[in-house]
PDB file of C-alpha atoms in Angstrom:
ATOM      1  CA  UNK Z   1      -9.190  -1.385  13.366  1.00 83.00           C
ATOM      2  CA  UNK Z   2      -8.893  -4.455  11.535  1.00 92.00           C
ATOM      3  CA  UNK Z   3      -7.383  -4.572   7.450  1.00 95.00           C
ATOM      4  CA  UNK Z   4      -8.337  -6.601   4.806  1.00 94.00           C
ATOM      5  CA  UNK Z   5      -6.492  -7.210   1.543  1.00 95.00           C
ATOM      6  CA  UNK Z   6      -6.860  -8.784  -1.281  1.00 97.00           C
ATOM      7  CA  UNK Z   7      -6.872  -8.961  -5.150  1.00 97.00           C
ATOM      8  CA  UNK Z   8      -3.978 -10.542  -5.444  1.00 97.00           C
ATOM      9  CA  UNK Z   9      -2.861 -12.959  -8.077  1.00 97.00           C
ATOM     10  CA  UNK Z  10      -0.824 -14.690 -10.980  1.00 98.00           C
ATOM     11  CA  UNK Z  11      -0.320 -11.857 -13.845  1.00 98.00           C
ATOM     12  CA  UNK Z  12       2.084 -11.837 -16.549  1.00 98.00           C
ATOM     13  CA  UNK Z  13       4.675  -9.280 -16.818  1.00 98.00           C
ATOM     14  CA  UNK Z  14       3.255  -6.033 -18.843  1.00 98.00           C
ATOM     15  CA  UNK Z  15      -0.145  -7.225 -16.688  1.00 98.00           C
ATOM     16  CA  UNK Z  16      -2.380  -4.698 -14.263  1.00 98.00           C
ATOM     17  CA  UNK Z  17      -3.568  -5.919 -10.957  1.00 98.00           C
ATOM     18  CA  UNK Z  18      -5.642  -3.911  -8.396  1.00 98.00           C
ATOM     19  CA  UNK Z  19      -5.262  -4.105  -4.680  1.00 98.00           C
ATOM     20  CA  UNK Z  20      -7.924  -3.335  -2.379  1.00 98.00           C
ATOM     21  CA  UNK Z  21      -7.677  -3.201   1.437  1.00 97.00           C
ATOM     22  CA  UNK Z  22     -10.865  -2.585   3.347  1.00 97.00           C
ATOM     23  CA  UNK Z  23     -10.490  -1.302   6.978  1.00 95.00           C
ATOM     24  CA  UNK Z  24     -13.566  -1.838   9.670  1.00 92.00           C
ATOM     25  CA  UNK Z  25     -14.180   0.881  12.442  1.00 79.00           C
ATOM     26  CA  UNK Z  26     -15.153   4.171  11.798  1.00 78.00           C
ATOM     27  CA  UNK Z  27     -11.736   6.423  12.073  1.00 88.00           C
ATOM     28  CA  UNK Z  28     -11.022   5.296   8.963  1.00 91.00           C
ATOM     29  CA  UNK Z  29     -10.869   8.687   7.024  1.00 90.00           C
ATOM     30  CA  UNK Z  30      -8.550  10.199  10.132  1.00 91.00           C
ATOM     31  CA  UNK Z  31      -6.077   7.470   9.488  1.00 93.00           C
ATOM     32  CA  UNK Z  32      -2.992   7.887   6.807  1.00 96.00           C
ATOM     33  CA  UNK Z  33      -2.468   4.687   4.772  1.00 97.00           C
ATOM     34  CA  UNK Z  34       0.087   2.731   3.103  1.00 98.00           C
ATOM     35  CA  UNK Z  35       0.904  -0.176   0.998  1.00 98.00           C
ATOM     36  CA  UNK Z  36       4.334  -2.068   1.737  1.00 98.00           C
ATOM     37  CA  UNK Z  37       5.464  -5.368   0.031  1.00 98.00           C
ATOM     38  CA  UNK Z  38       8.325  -8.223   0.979  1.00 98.00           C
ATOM     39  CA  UNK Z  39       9.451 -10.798  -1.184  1.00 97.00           C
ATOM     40  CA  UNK Z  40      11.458 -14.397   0.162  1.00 93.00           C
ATOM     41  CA  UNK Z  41      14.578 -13.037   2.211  1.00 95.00           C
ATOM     42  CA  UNK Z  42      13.894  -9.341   2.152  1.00 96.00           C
ATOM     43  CA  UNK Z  43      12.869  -6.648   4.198  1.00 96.00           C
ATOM     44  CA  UNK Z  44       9.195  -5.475   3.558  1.00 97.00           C
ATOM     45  CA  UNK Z  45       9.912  -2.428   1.196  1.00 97.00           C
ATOM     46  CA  UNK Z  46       7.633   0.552   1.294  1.00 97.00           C
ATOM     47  CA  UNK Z  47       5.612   0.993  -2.032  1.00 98.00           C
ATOM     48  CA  UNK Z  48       2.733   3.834  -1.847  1.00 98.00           C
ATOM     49  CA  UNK Z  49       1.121   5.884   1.058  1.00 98.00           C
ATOM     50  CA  UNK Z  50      -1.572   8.399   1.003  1.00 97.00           C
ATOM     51  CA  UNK Z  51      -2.416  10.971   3.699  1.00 95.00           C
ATOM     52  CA  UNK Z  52      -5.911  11.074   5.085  1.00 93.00           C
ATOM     53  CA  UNK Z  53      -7.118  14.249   2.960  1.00 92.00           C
ATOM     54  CA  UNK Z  54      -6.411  11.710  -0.049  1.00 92.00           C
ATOM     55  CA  UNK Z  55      -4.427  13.883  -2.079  1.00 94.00           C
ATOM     56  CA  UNK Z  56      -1.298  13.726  -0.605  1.00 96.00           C
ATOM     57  CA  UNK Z  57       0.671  10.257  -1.819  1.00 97.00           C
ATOM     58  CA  UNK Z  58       4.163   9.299  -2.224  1.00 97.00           C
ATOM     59  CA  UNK Z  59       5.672   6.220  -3.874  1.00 97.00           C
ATOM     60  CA  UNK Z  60       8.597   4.191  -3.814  1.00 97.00           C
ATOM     61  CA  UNK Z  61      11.355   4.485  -6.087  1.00 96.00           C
ATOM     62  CA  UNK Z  62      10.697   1.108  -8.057  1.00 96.00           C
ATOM     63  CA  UNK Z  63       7.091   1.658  -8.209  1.00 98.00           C
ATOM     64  CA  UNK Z  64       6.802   5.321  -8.978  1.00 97.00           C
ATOM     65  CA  UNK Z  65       4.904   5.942 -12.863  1.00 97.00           C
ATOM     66  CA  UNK Z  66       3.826   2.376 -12.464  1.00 98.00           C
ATOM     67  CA  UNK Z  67       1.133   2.291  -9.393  1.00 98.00           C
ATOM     68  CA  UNK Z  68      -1.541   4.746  -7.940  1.00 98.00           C
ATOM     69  CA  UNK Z  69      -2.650   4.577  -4.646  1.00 98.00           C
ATOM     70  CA  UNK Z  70      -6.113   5.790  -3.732  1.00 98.00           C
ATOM     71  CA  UNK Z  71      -8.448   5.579  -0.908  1.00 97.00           C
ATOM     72  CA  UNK Z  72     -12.450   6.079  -0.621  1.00 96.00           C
ATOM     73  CA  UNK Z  73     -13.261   6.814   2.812  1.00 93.00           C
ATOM     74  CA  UNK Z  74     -17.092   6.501   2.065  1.00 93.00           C
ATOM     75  CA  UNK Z  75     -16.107   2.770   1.814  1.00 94.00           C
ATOM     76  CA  UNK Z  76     -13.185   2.177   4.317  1.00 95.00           C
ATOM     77  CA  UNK Z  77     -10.736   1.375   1.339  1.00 96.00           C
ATOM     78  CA  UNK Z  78      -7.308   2.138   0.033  1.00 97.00           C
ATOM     79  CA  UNK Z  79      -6.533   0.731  -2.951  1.00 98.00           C
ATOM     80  CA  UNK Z  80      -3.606   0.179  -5.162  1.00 98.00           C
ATOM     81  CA  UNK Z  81      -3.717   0.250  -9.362  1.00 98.00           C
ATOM     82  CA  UNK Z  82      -0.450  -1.483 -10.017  1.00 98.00           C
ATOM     83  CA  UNK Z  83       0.113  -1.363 -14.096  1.00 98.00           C
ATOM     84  CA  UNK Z  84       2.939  -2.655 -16.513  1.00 98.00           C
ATOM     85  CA  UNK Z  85       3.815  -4.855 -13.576  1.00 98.00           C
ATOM     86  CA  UNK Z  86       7.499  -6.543 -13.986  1.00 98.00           C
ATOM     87  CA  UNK Z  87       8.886  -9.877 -12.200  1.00 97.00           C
ATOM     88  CA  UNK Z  88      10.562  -7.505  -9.896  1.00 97.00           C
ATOM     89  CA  UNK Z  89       7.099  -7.103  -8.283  1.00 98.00           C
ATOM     90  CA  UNK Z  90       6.432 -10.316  -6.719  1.00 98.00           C
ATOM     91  CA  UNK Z  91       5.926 -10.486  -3.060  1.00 98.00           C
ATOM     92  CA  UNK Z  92       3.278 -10.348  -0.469  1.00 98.00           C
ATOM     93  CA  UNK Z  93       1.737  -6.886  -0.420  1.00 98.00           C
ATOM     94  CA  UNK Z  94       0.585  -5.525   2.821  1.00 98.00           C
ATOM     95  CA  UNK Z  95      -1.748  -2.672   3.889  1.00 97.00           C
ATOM     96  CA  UNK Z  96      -0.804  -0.781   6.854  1.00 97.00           C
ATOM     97  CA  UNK Z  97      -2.058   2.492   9.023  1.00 96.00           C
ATOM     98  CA  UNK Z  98       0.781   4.895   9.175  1.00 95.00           C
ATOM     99  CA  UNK Z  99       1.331   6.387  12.904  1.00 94.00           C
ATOM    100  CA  UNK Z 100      -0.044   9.575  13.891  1.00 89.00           C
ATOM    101  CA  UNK Z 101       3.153  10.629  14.481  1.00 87.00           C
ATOM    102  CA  UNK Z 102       5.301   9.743  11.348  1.00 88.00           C
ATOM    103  CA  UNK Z 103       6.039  12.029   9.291  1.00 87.00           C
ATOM    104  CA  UNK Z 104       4.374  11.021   5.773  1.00 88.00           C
ATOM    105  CA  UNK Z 105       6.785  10.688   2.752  1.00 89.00           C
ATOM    106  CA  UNK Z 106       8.512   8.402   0.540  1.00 88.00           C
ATOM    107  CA  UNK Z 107      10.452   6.693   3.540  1.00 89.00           C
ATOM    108  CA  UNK Z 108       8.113   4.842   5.454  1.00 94.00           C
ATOM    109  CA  UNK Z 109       9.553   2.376   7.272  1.00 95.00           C
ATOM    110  CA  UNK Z 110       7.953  -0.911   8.995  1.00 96.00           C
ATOM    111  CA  UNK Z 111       8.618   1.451  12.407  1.00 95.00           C
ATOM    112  CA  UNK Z 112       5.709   4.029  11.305  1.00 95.00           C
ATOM    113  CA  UNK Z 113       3.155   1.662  10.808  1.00 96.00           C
ATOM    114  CA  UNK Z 114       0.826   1.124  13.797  1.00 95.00           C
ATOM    115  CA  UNK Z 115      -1.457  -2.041  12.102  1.00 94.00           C
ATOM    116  CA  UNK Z 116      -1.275  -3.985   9.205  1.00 95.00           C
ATOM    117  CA  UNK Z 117      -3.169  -6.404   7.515  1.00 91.00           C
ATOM    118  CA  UNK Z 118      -2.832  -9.848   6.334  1.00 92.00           C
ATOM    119  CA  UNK Z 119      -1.127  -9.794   2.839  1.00 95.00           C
ATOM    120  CA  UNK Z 120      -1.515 -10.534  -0.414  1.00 97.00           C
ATOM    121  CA  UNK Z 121       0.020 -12.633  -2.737  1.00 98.00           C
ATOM    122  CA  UNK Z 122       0.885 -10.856  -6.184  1.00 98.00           C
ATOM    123  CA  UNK Z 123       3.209 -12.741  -8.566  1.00 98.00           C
ATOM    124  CA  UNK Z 124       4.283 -11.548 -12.095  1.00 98.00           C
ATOM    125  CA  UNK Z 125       5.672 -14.249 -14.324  1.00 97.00           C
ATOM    126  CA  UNK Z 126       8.404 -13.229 -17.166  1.00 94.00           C
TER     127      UNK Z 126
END
């Protein structure tokens, strides 16, 4: 299964931005997803998963109130509604399919993703 994200962009702090990451293949709907970011010199940071029966997410700390994750398996996508974004948000965002095995909640690491895709850029100026 390949990942593609995008949507990306230059948005000023207060600013929305939605994320979209489209997945090829057919398992798509049996998969759990996730969104994870890094910015220059840090580790990539979880930010949002969603189980496969789509009502099931969990959120990071920072982002929690702010973004909503959502998927439509009809289309291969997970996407991300990221709102009242703050400077604290920049960094490359990166979709990812969660192991199998991991046990879905709000601390995902790197180590329970199987795939990712290439990122996106999403920077929030002050």
């Amino acid at each position: 299964v390949q990942l593609q994200a995008s949507g990306g962009g230059l948005v000023q702090a207060g600013g929305s931005l939605r994320l979209s990451c489209v997945a090829s293949g057919r398992a798509f709907s049996s998969y759990g997803m996730a969104w994870f970011r890094q910015a220059p010199g840090n580790e990539r940071e979880f930010v949002a998963a969603i189980h496969r029966n789509g009502w099931t997410k969990y959120y990071g700390d920072s982002v929690k109130g702010r973004f909503t994750v959502s998927r439509d398996n009809a289309k291969n996508t997970v996407s991300l509604q990221m709102n009242n974004l703050k400077p604290k948000d920049t960094a490359v965002y990166y979709c990812g399919i969660i192991l199998e095995r991991a046990w879905m909640s709000n601390s995902l690491s790197v180590n329970d993703i199987q795939s990712w895709g290439k990122g996106t850029q999403v920077t929030v100026s002050s």
